[in-house]
Coordinates of C-alpha atoms in Angstrom, one line a residue:
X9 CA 116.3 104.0 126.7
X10 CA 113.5 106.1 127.9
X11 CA 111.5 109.6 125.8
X12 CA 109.3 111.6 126.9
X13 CA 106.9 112.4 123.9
X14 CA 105.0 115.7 124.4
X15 CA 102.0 116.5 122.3
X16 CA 99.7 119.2 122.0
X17 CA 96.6 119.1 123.1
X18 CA 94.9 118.4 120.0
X19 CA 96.7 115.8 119.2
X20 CA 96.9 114.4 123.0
X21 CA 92.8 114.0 122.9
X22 CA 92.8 112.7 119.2
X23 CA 95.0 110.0 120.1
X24 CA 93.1 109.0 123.8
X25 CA 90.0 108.8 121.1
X26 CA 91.6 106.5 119.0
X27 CA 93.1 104.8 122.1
X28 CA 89.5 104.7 123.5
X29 CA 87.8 103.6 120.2
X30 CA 90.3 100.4 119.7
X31 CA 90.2 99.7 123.2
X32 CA 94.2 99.9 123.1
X33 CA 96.1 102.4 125.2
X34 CA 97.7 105.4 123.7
X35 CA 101.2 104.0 124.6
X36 CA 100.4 100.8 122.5
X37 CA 99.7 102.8 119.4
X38 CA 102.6 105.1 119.7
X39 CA 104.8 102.1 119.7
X40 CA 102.7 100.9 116.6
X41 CA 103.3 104.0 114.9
X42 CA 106.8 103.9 115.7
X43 CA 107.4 100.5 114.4
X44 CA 105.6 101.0 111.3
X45 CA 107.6 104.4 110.8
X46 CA 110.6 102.6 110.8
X47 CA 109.7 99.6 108.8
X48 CA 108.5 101.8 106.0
X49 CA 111.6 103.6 106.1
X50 CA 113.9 101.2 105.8
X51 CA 112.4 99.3 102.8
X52 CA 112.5 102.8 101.3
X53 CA 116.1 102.9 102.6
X54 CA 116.8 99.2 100.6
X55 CA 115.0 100.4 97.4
X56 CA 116.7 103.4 97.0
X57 CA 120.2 101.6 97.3
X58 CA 119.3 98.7 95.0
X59 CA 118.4 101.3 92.4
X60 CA 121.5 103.0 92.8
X61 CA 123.0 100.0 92.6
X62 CA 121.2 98.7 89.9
X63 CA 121.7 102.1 87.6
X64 CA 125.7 102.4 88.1
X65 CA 125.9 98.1 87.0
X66 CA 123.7 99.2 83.8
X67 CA 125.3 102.7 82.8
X68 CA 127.7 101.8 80.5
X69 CA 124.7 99.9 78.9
X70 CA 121.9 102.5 79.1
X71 CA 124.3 105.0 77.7
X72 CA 125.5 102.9 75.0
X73 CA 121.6 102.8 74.0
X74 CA 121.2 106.4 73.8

């Protein structure tokens, strides 16, 4: 699948600097970004549903403690 990204200038020339600086193309740290976006989220995603998890197995304990 194919997107179009669109940016604003500001952020167009910011990134070509980057691009420039690394001697990467802007393309390559898009997909970079991307890819990090997505692997932060979804160890987020995991920690959030092991806690859940973990705090409805130990309810009945942790209210008994109260």
């Amino acid at each position: 699948m194919a997107m179009n990204l669109r940016l604003d200038d500001d952020r167009a020339e910011a990134l070509k600097a980057q691009a420039d600086l690394e001697g990467r193309s802007m393309h390559a740290i898009v997909l970079r970004a991307v890819d990090d976006y997505l692997v932060r989220n979804a160890r987020e995603a995991m920690v959030r549903d092991t806690a859940i998890g973990q705090a409805a197995k130990w309810r009945e304990l942790m209210d008994r403690l109260k």
